[in-house]
Coordinates of C-alpha atoms in Angstrom, one line a residue:
Chain A
M1 CA -9.8 8.9 -13.4
E2 CA -12.9 11.4 -13.3
L3 CA -10.3 14.1 -11.2
L4 CA -9.1 14.9 -15.4
F5 CA -12.5 14.9 -17.1
D6 CA -14.3 17.4 -14.9
N7 CA -15.2 15.2 -12.3
K8 CA -17.5 13.3 -14.4
R9 CA -17.0 9.6 -14.1
S10 CA -19.4 9.3 -17.1
H11 CA -19.2 11.0 -20.4
R12 CA -22.0 10.4 -23.3
V13 CA -19.7 11.2 -26.4
T14 CA -20.4 11.7 -30.4
I15 CA -17.1 11.0 -32.8
P16 CA -16.9 11.4 -36.4
A17 CA -16.9 7.5 -37.7
H18 CA -14.4 8.0 -39.9
I19 CA -11.0 9.4 -38.7
P20 CA -10.4 13.2 -40.0
N21 CA -7.7 13.5 -42.9
S22 CA -5.9 16.3 -41.4
S23 CA -4.1 16.9 -44.9
P24 CA -6.1 19.0 -47.0
S25 CA -7.3 17.6 -50.3
P26 CA -6.2 18.0 -53.7
V27 CA -7.5 20.3 -56.0
N28 CA -8.5 18.2 -59.1
S29 CA -9.4 15.3 -56.6
V30 CA -11.9 13.4 -58.7
S31 CA -14.8 13.3 -56.0
S32 CA -14.9 15.0 -52.3
S33 CA -18.0 11.9 -51.5
S34 CA -15.0 8.8 -52.0
S35 CA -12.5 11.1 -49.4
S36 CA -14.9 9.5 -46.2
S37 CA -13.7 6.1 -47.8
E38 CA -10.6 6.8 -47.5
C39 CA -10.2 7.7 -44.5
P40 CA -9.9 4.9 -41.7
K41 CA -12.8 4.4 -39.3
S42 CA -12.3 5.9 -35.7
N43 CA -10.8 2.9 -33.1
V44 CA -9.9 3.7 -30.1
T45 CA -6.7 5.8 -30.2
F46 CA -8.5 8.2 -32.3
L47 CA -10.9 8.2 -29.6
I48 CA -8.3 8.4 -26.5
K49 CA -6.7 11.7 -28.6
W50 CA -9.9 12.7 -28.7
M51 CA -10.4 12.8 -25.6
R52 CA -7.4 14.9 -24.8
D53 CA -8.2 17.2 -26.4
N54 CA -12.1 17.8 -25.7
L55 CA -12.6 16.8 -22.2
L56 CA -9.2 16.2 -20.5
K57 CA -9.1 19.9 -18.0
E58 CA -5.7 19.0 -17.0
R59 CA -2.6 17.0 -16.1
V60 CA -2.6 14.7 -20.1
E61 CA 0.9 12.9 -18.4
L62 CA -1.6 11.5 -16.1
F63 CA -3.7 10.4 -18.8
M64 CA -1.7 9.2 -21.9
E65 CA 1.7 8.4 -22.3
G66 CA 2.6 8.9 -26.2
E67 CA -0.1 7.7 -28.6
T68 CA -1.6 6.0 -25.9
V69 CA -3.0 5.6 -22.3
R70 CA -0.5 5.6 -19.6
P71 CA 0.5 2.0 -18.0
G72 CA -1.2 1.3 -14.6
I73 CA -4.8 2.5 -16.4
L74 CA -6.8 -0.7 -17.7
V75 CA -9.5 0.0 -20.6
L76 CA -12.4 -2.0 -20.8
I77 CA -13.9 -2.1 -24.1
N78 CA -18.1 -3.7 -23.5
D79 CA -16.5 -5.1 -20.4
T80 CA -13.7 -6.9 -22.4
D81 CA -9.7 -6.4 -21.9
W82 CA -9.4 -3.8 -24.9
E83 CA -6.2 -6.2 -26.2
L84 CA -8.3 -9.0 -26.7
E85 CA -9.9 -6.6 -29.0
G86 CA -7.0 -4.7 -30.8
E87 CA -6.0 -2.5 -28.1
G88 CA -6.8 1.0 -30.0
A89 CA -6.9 -0.4 -33.8
Y90 CA -10.1 -2.1 -32.2
E91 CA -13.1 0.2 -34.7
L92 CA -15.2 1.9 -32.8
K93 CA -19.1 1.3 -33.3
N94 CA -21.8 2.9 -32.3
G95 CA -23.2 2.2 -28.9
D96 CA -19.8 1.0 -28.1
E97 CA -18.8 1.8 -23.9
I98 CA -15.5 1.9 -23.6
V99 CA -14.2 2.2 -19.4
F100 CA -11.0 3.7 -18.1
I101 CA -9.9 2.5 -15.1
S102 CA -6.7 3.6 -12.8
T103 CA -5.1 1.1 -11.2
L104 CA -2.6 3.5 -9.3
H105 CA -5.2 3.7 -6.8
G106 CA -2.8 1.1 -4.8
G107 CA -4.0 -1.8 -2.2
Chain B
M1 CA -19.2 -23.6 -10.5
A2 CA -15.4 -25.3 -11.8
S3 CA -12.6 -23.0 -12.8
C4 CA -11.8 -24.3 -15.9
G5 CA -11.9 -23.9 -19.6
T6 CA -15.0 -26.3 -20.7
V7 CA -17.3 -23.1 -21.6
E8 CA -16.6 -23.3 -25.4
D9 CA -19.1 -20.4 -26.4
A10 CA -18.5 -17.6 -23.9
K11 CA -15.7 -14.9 -25.1
D12 CA -12.9 -14.0 -23.5
E13 CA -13.5 -11.3 -21.6
I14 CA -10.5 -10.5 -19.4
M15 CA -6.6 -11.7 -20.0
P16 CA -5.4 -13.7 -19.4
K17 CA -7.6 -15.8 -21.2
R18 CA -10.4 -17.3 -18.9
K19 CA -13.6 -17.5 -19.6
P20 CA -16.4 -14.7 -17.7
E21 CA -18.2 -17.4 -15.7
C22 CA -14.8 -18.5 -14.5
F23 CA -13.6 -14.9 -13.6
Y24 CA -15.5 -14.6 -10.4
P25 CA -14.4 -18.5 -8.8
T26 CA -11.1 -18.1 -9.6
V27 CA -10.2 -14.8 -8.4
S28 CA -12.3 -16.1 -5.3
L29 CA -10.0 -19.3 -4.9
K30 CA -7.3 -17.6 -5.0
F31 CA -7.9 -15.2 -2.1
R32 CA -9.6 -18.7 -0.2
K33 CA -6.3 -20.2 -0.4
A34 CA -4.8 -17.6 1.3
L35 CA -6.6 -16.9 3.3
A36 CA -6.5 -21.1 4.5
Q37 CA -3.0 -20.5 4.8
L38 CA -3.3 -17.8 7.4
L39 CA -6.0 -19.5 9.7
N40 CA -5.2 -22.9 9.0
P41 CA -0.9 -22.8 8.7
N42 CA -0.3 -26.1 10.2
E43 CA -3.6 -27.8 9.2
K44 CA -3.7 -31.1 6.7
T45 CA -6.8 -32.6 8.0
K46 CA -10.0 -31.8 5.8
K47 CA -12.6 -31.9 8.3
P48 CA -14.9 -29.1 8.8
K49 CA -13.6 -26.3 10.9
T50 CA -15.3 -24.7 13.4
R51 CA -14.5 -20.9 14.8
D52 CA -12.8 -22.7 17.7
D53 CA -10.5 -24.7 15.9
H54 CA -9.1 -20.9 14.2
N55 CA -8.2 -19.3 17.6
A56 CA -10.1 -16.5 16.5
G57 CA -10.9 -13.0 18.2
D58 CA -12.4 -10.1 16.0
L59 CA -10.9 -9.5 12.2
V60 CA -9.4 -5.5 11.7
L61 CA -9.7 -5.1 7.9
G62 CA -7.1 -2.4 7.1
F63 CA -9.2 0.2 4.7
S64 CA -7.5 2.9 2.7
G65 CA -9.4 3.7 0.1
G66 CA -7.6 1.7 -3.1
I67 CA -9.0 -0.6 -5.3
G68 CA -7.2 -3.5 -2.4
S69 CA -8.9 -2.9 0.3
A70 CA -12.0 -1.8 -1.3
I71 CA -12.1 -5.6 -3.0
L72 CA -11.0 -7.1 0.5
L73 CA -13.9 -5.8 1.9
D74 CA -16.4 -7.1 -0.5
M75 CA -14.3 -10.7 -0.4
V76 CA -14.6 -11.2 3.3
W77 CA -18.0 -9.8 3.1
R78 CA -19.3 -12.4 0.2
R79 CA -17.2 -15.3 1.8
Y80 CA -18.2 -14.4 5.5
V81 CA -21.6 -12.8 5.9
L82 CA -23.7 -13.3 2.3
D83 CA -22.2 -16.7 2.1
A84 CA -21.8 -16.4 -1.7
D85 CA -22.7 -19.8 -2.9
G86 CA -26.4 -19.2 -2.0
K87 CA -27.6 -22.6 -2.0
Q88 CA -31.5 -23.1 -0.5
D89 CA -32.4 -25.3 1.7
A90 CA -35.8 -27.3 1.3
T91 CA -37.6 -25.4 2.7
G92 CA -36.7 -22.6 0.1
G93 CA -34.4 -20.5 2.6
S94 CA -31.0 -20.4 2.7
E95 CA -28.6 -22.6 5.1
R96 CA -25.2 -21.2 5.7
R97 CA -22.9 -23.6 4.8
R98 CA -19.4 -22.3 7.2
P99 CA -19.8 -20.4 10.7
S100 CA -18.0 -17.4 10.9
V101 CA -14.6 -17.4 11.5
W102 CA -14.1 -14.3 13.8
K103 CA -17.1 -12.6 16.5
N104 CA -16.2 -9.5 15.0
I105 CA -15.4 -7.4 12.1
R106 CA -13.8 -4.7 12.2
I107 CA -13.4 -2.3 9.5
V108 CA -10.3 0.5 10.1
H109 CA -9.3 3.7 8.4
V110 CA -6.5 5.5 9.3
E111 CA -7.2 9.0 7.9
Q112 CA -3.8 10.7 6.9
C113 CA -4.5 14.5 6.1
A114 CA -2.9 15.6 8.7
A115 CA 0.3 14.5 7.8
Y116 CA -0.1 16.2 4.5
P117 CA -1.3 19.8 5.2
K118 CA -3.0 19.7 0.8
S119 CA -5.4 16.9 1.8
P120 CA -8.7 17.1 2.4
D121 CA -10.2 15.0 5.3
R122 CA -12.3 12.3 3.6
T123 CA -13.9 10.6 6.7
S124 CA -17.4 11.2 5.1
E125 CA -16.4 9.5 2.7
V126 CA -15.5 6.1 4.1
H127 CA -19.2 6.2 6.2
R128 CA -20.4 6.3 2.5
L129 CA -18.6 3.5 0.8
T130 CA -18.5 1.5 4.1
E131 CA -22.6 1.7 4.4
R132 CA -22.7 -1.4 2.2
Y133 CA -21.5 -3.3 5.4
P134 CA -23.4 -3.2 8.0
E135 CA -22.5 -6.2 9.7
Y136 CA -18.6 -4.7 9.6
Q137 CA -18.1 -2.3 12.9
L138 CA -16.5 1.2 11.2
T139 CA -13.6 2.9 13.2
I140 CA -11.6 5.8 11.9
L141 CA -8.4 6.4 13.3
R142 CA -6.3 9.4 12.6
I143 CA -2.8 9.4 12.0
E144 CA -2.2 12.4 14.7
D145 CA -3.9 9.7 17.7
A146 CA 0.0 8.3 17.5
F147 CA 0.9 11.3 19.1
D148 CA -1.9 11.9 21.3
P149 CA -1.4 10.6 25.1
I150 CA -5.0 11.3 26.1
W151 CA -5.9 9.3 23.3
W152 CA -3.8 6.6 23.4
K153 CA -4.4 6.0 27.2
K154 CA -8.4 6.0 26.5
H155 CA -8.5 3.5 23.3
I156 CA -5.0 1.7 22.8
S157 CA -3.2 1.1 26.0
L158 CA -4.1 -1.9 28.0
S159 CA -3.0 -1.1 31.9
Q160 CA -3.9 1.8 33.9
D161 CA -0.5 3.2 34.3
S162 CA 0.1 6.3 32.8
V163 CA 1.2 6.4 29.3
R164 CA 5.1 8.6 29.0
D165 CA 5.2 11.2 26.4
D166 CA 7.9 13.3 28.4
F167 CA 11.0 11.7 25.9
S168 CA 12.2 13.8 23.3
M169 CA 15.0 12.3 20.5
D170 CA 18.1 14.7 19.8
L171 CA 18.2 15.1 16.2
S172 CA 22.0 15.0 15.9
S173 CA 23.1 11.7 18.2
L174 CA 19.5 10.1 18.1
S175 CA 19.8 9.5 21.5
L176 CA 17.0 10.2 23.7
S177 CA 16.2 11.7 26.8
H178 CA 14.4 12.6 29.6
D179 CA 14.5 16.6 29.4
A180 CA 11.5 18.5 29.2
L181 CA 11.2 19.1 25.8
E182 CA 8.6 21.8 24.6
A183 CA 6.9 19.8 22.2
P184 CA 3.8 21.5 20.2
A185 CA 0.9 20.8 22.3
L186 CA -1.3 19.8 19.7
P187 CA -1.0 15.9 18.9
V188 CA -1.5 17.3 14.8
D189 CA 1.6 20.3 15.6
R190 CA 3.5 17.3 17.3
L191 CA 3.1 15.0 14.0
R192 CA 4.0 17.2 11.7
A193 CA 6.8 18.2 13.6
Y194 CA 7.9 14.5 14.0
L195 CA 7.8 14.4 10.3
E196 CA 9.7 17.3 9.3
T197 CA 12.8 15.4 10.8
F198 CA 12.7 13.4 8.3
P199 CA 15.1 14.4 5.8
T200 CA 13.9 13.4 2.4
S201 CA 10.6 12.5 1.5
T202 CA 10.5 9.2 0.5
A203 CA 11.6 9.4 5.0
V204 CA 8.7 10.4 5.0
N205 CA 6.6 8.5 2.9
H206 CA 7.9 5.8 5.1
A207 CA 7.6 7.0 7.9
V208 CA 2.7 7.6 7.5
D209 CA 3.2 4.0 6.3
T210 CA 5.0 3.0 9.5
L211 CA 3.0 5.8 11.5
T212 CA -0.7 3.9 9.8
R213 CA 0.6 -0.1 10.8
L214 CA 1.3 0.6 14.1
L215 CA -2.1 2.5 14.2
L216 CA -4.2 -0.3 13.3
Q217 CA -1.3 -3.0 14.9
Y218 CA -2.2 -0.8 18.1
F219 CA -5.8 -0.8 17.6
A220 CA -6.0 -4.8 17.0
R221 CA -4.7 -5.4 20.1
S222 CA -6.5 -3.0 22.5
T223 CA -9.6 -5.2 20.2
R224 CA -7.8 -8.2 21.2
S225 CA -8.2 -8.9 17.7
S226 CA -6.2 -12.2 16.4
H227 CA -6.0 -11.0 12.6
I228 CA -5.5 -7.8 10.4
L229 CA -6.4 -8.0 6.6
L230 CA -4.9 -5.5 4.2
G231 CA -5.8 -5.4 1.1
S232 CA -2.5 -5.0 -1.0
S233 CA -2.9 -6.9 -4.6
L234 CA -0.1 -8.8 -6.2
T235 CA 1.2 -5.8 -7.2
S236 CA 1.3 -3.2 -5.0
L237 CA 2.6 -6.0 -3.1
S238 CA 5.8 -6.4 -5.4
V239 CA 6.1 -2.4 -5.3
S240 CA 6.4 -2.5 -1.6
L241 CA 8.6 -5.2 -1.3
I242 CA 10.9 -3.7 -3.5
S243 CA 10.8 -0.3 -2.7
G244 CA 11.2 -1.3 0.9
I245 CA 14.2 -3.2 -0.1
S246 CA 15.4 -0.2 -1.7
Q247 CA 15.2 1.2 1.6
G248 CA 16.9 -0.9 3.3
S249 CA 14.1 -3.2 4.4
G250 CA 15.6 -6.5 3.3
F251 CA 15.8 -8.3 6.7
T252 CA 11.4 -8.1 6.8
V253 CA 11.2 -9.1 3.5
K254 CA 9.0 -11.5 4.8
E255 CA 6.8 -9.5 7.3
E256 CA 6.0 -7.6 4.3
R257 CA 3.8 -10.3 3.4
D258 CA 3.1 -11.9 6.0
E259 CA 3.9 -11.6 10.4
I260 CA 3.1 -12.1 13.5
W261 CA 3.5 -9.1 15.7
E262 CA 2.1 -10.0 19.5
D263 CA 0.4 -12.7 18.8
I264 CA -1.8 -11.2 16.0
R265 CA -1.4 -12.3 12.8
I266 CA -1.1 -9.8 9.7
S267 CA -1.5 -11.6 5.9
R268 CA -2.1 -9.7 2.4
P269 CA -4.6 -11.8 1.1
L270 CA -4.8 -11.0 -1.8
R271 CA -0.9 -10.7 -3.0
E272 CA -2.0 -13.2 -6.0
I273 CA -4.5 -11.2 -7.2
G274 CA -2.9 -9.3 -10.2
V275 CA -4.0 -5.3 -10.8
K276 CA -6.1 -5.7 -13.9
E277 CA -8.0 -8.9 -12.4
C278 CA -8.8 -6.3 -9.2
A279 CA -9.8 -3.4 -11.7
A280 CA -12.4 -5.9 -13.1
W281 CA -13.8 -7.3 -10.3
L282 CA -14.4 -3.7 -8.6
W283 CA -15.8 -2.5 -11.8
W284 CA -18.1 -5.7 -12.2
R285 CA -19.5 -5.9 -8.8
G286 CA -20.1 -2.4 -8.7
L287 CA -17.3 -0.6 -5.8
E288 CA -15.7 2.6 -5.4
V289 CA -12.4 3.8 -4.3
L290 CA -11.8 6.4 -1.9
P291 CA -12.1 9.5 -4.5
R292 CA -8.6 11.6 -4.4
N293 CA -8.6 15.5 -4.9
A294 CA -6.7 17.0 -7.4
A295 CA -3.5 17.7 -5.1
D296 CA -3.5 14.7 -4.2
L297 CA -3.0 13.0 -7.4
V298 CA -0.5 15.8 -8.4
A299 CA 1.6 15.4 -5.7
S300 CA 1.2 11.3 -6.0
N301 CA 3.1 11.4 -9.0
E302 CA 5.5 14.7 -8.9
A303 CA 7.3 13.4 -5.9
A304 CA 10.3 12.1 -6.1
T305 CA 10.2 9.5 -3.7
I306 CA 11.8 6.0 -4.2
Q307 CA 7.9 4.5 -3.4
R308 CA 6.7 6.4 -6.9
L309 CA 10.0 6.1 -9.0
T310 CA 9.5 2.3 -7.8
R311 CA 5.6 2.0 -8.5
D312 CA 6.1 3.4 -12.0
F313 CA 8.9 1.2 -13.2
I314 CA 6.4 -1.9 -11.8
I315 CA 3.1 -0.7 -13.5
G316 CA 5.4 -0.4 -16.9
L317 CA 6.5 -3.2 -16.5
E318 CA 3.6 -4.8 -16.0
R319 CA 2.2 -4.1 -19.3
D320 CA 5.0 -5.1 -21.3
Y321 CA 6.2 -8.2 -19.1
P322 CA 3.6 -9.2 -17.1
S323 CA 4.5 -12.1 -15.7
T324 CA 7.3 -9.8 -14.0
V325 CA 5.8 -8.5 -11.9
S326 CA 4.4 -12.1 -10.6
A327 CA 7.9 -13.7 -10.7
I328 CA 9.3 -10.6 -8.4
S329 CA 6.6 -11.6 -6.0
R330 CA 7.3 -14.7 -5.8
T331 CA 11.0 -15.1 -5.9
L332 CA 10.9 -12.7 -2.2
E333 CA 8.9 -15.5 -1.5
K334 CA 11.8 -17.9 -1.3
V335 CA 14.2 -15.4 0.4
G336 CA 14.9 -15.4 3.8
A337 CA 17.9 -12.9 5.4
K338 CA 20.8 -14.3 7.2
G339 CA 21.8 -13.4 11.1
D340 CA 19.6 -13.3 13.7
S341 CA 17.3 -10.9 14.9
S342 CA 17.9 -8.5 18.5
G343 CA 15.1 -8.0 19.2
L344 CA 12.8 -5.2 17.8
C345 CA 13.3 -1.8 16.3
P346 CA 11.5 1.1 18.5
L347 CA 10.3 3.1 15.9
C348 CA 8.8 0.1 13.4
Q349 CA 8.3 -2.7 16.2
R350 CA 9.8 -5.0 13.0
P351 CA 12.5 -7.0 13.9
T352 CA 16.2 -5.7 13.8
Q353 CA 19.4 -7.0 12.0
S354 CA 21.5 -8.2 15.0
G355 CA 25.0 -6.2 14.9
V356 CA 23.4 -4.0 12.0
Q357 CA 24.7 -0.3 13.6
A358 CA 27.8 -1.8 13.8
W359 CA 28.7 -2.8 10.5
K360 CA 26.5 1.0 9.0
A361 CA 28.8 2.5 11.1
K362 CA 31.6 0.8 9.2
I363 CA 30.5 1.3 6.1
S364 CA 28.4 5.2 5.4
M365 CA 29.5 8.3 6.5
N366 CA 27.2 10.0 8.6
E367 CA 28.3 13.1 9.2
L368 CA 30.2 16.0 7.0
Y369 CA 32.6 16.8 9.3
P370 CA 34.5 15.0 12.2
P371 CA 32.3 12.7 14.9
N372 CA 32.1 14.6 18.0
P373 CA 34.5 11.7 20.5
D374 CA 32.3 12.1 23.0
L375 CA 28.8 10.9 21.4
S376 CA 30.8 9.1 18.9
T377 CA 31.8 6.0 22.0
K378 CA 28.9 7.0 24.1
H379 CA 26.4 3.6 24.7
N380 CA 22.9 4.1 22.9
P381 CA 20.6 1.7 23.1
F382 CA 18.1 3.3 21.2
V383 CA 20.4 3.3 18.0
E384 CA 21.5 -0.1 19.0
R385 CA 18.1 -1.6 18.4
L386 CA 16.3 0.7 15.6
C387 CA 16.5 -1.3 12.0
Y388 CA 18.7 -0.2 9.5
A389 CA 15.4 1.0 6.9
C390 CA 14.3 3.1 10.2
H391 CA 18.1 4.7 11.0
T392 CA 18.6 5.4 7.2
S393 CA 15.3 7.1 7.1
L394 CA 16.5 9.3 9.8
T395 CA 20.0 9.8 8.8
S396 CA 20.0 9.5 5.2
R397 CA 20.5 13.1 3.3
S398 CA 20.7 14.7 -0.1
S399 CA 22.5 18.0 -1.3
R400 CA 19.4 19.1 -1.2
S401 CA 18.4 18.4 2.4
R402 CA 15.2 20.0 3.7
K403 CA 16.8 20.9 7.2
P404 CA 19.5 21.4 8.9
I405 CA 20.6 19.2 11.6
G406 CA 19.8 19.2 14.7
G407 CA 17.2 19.6 17.5
Q408 CA 14.5 17.5 19.3
T409 CA 11.7 16.2 18.1
V410 CA 9.1 14.0 19.6
L411 CA 8.2 10.6 18.8
P412 CA 4.8 7.9 18.7
M413 CA 3.4 6.3 22.0
W414 CA 4.6 3.6 21.1
V415 CA 8.3 4.7 21.4
T416 CA 7.8 6.4 24.2
N417 CA 6.0 4.3 26.0
N418 CA 8.2 1.6 26.2
V419 CA 11.5 3.9 26.2
A420 CA 12.2 3.0 30.1
S421 CA 12.8 -0.4 29.1
L422 CA 15.2 0.3 26.4
V423 CA 17.0 3.2 28.5
E424 CA 16.9 2.0 31.8
S425 CA 17.0 -1.8 31.9
S426 CA 20.4 -3.3 33.0
S427 CA 19.8 -6.8 31.5
M428 CA 19.6 -5.8 27.8
A429 CA 21.9 -7.1 25.8
V430 CA 23.6 -4.7 24.5
S431 CA 26.7 -5.3 21.2
P432 CA 30.3 -3.1 21.7
V433 CA 30.0 0.1 21.8
M434 CA 29.6 1.2 18.6
K435 CA 32.1 4.3 17.6
N436 CA 32.1 6.2 13.8
V437 CA 35.1 4.8 11.9
G438 CA 37.5 8.2 11.6
R439 CA 38.9 8.4 8.0
A440 CA 42.7 7.5 8.9
E441 CA 41.3 4.1 10.4
M442 CA 39.6 3.2 8.0
R443 CA 42.3 3.6 5.5
E444 CA 45.1 2.1 7.7
S445 CA 42.0 -1.3 7.5
I446 CA 42.2 -1.6 3.7
N447 CA 45.8 -0.1 3.1
E448 CA 46.8 -3.5 1.6
F449 CA 44.4 -3.4 -1.2
L450 CA 44.9 0.5 -2.7
L451 CA 46.3 1.1 -5.6
E452 CA 49.4 3.7 -4.9

């Protein structure tokens, strides 16, 4: 798996606490300070896309399929299977450890 | 520690819902059950076993560097070397609770880089990964050793007779000949020439897998080993079973799970353990797999082979329908082939279904042009002994065929070494002479069923 990420097994990253709002703010918005509270908190789906855009060096299709990881990649959130944590909807917290293990490397 | 759901306050950490303290014992139990079936296939008593009860020689652990084989090494080490229970006696020292079954345990890695020109040699990494098991003896084989008569005589051959490498195979008729062949001198070149004869990428992969497996088996025989363990998980076993059947290996589906070859028992004790459990074990035990380079990674995912397509299909199934993968393995465990075997295939050393070549001649067209009547009626004991899968690998070609038909090729050492008994033995029972059925004759036999 690390082959796709600059041959590094571990990455310590800092990502926005909230998923950035991609649409432009309306000119007559009441208060810009309230915009972050309207944005959802960063979750694992956002992290995967962020990794694709910022860390992935090549061959996106070997890591992602659609909006999620490719079948055969096991995701652990703090040593727990992500299926038990809500998969991509799990909201990230400071210090979380997300592990991606490729199970395509046979027997 | 009991494997149960009594720990209420611990959080589930791996699917299916299994408490973390139970994960290791549960997975270990699956491994030990599979080993117990291997070591005591007919034993029902519960008395303590000794080494002599198992009639065990040495053990060979096949190590490909993948997840399954990395875990296999770890589990065998914990069970038979470390003694994972770790109970201490009254004086504070640890007492081994079970005797080691085997005299010696060998890790055997078959380096395949010669078969794939862009792949690097990874033997230094294999040494590094296996350093954590000093009690094991590591042996590195190279896939081109299958074509090296000097190496074969020195390391594999059990008799003092000279090994034979003077037979070649005609690619148009698949007949063996004792004619002088200008074979490449180096084993690597002989290997590549052999792989070039296969018409499809699927067939090349099948050939590489067969060469690897048989090198392991012949090495085990030469070291008087009684058992070979391979690290196929539930998922990878399901993949190999389905892709094998797709390539014509249905008659030997049982051998893909467990087989006995020349009194050596070959088994896959991780076959009940899913790939997710394997990945979790790998991560939590801090194990490593053999790194692959980018070219390998891309090639393995882009090659249009039956093996890759099957793998992608089953891995995709596992995400949405996880019980289906288990169903594949369990169903095929109950499947048995009909018919008798007429002996072992000279190429893959697995049982050949009796009469399969005669049947194949009736249902498939192997040539675009009318067959040479002289060749079609000529007795060809080598072809008659080939199993369906090996024959298909050598002959099945698409419109994008890699090479024109024709020429000659070298063969692996176990074929040329035994070829005298195939070509010259007059006591061998053979099936009736096989001939290709012409279109007119075929039409006549089904004429009454045709709609005009």
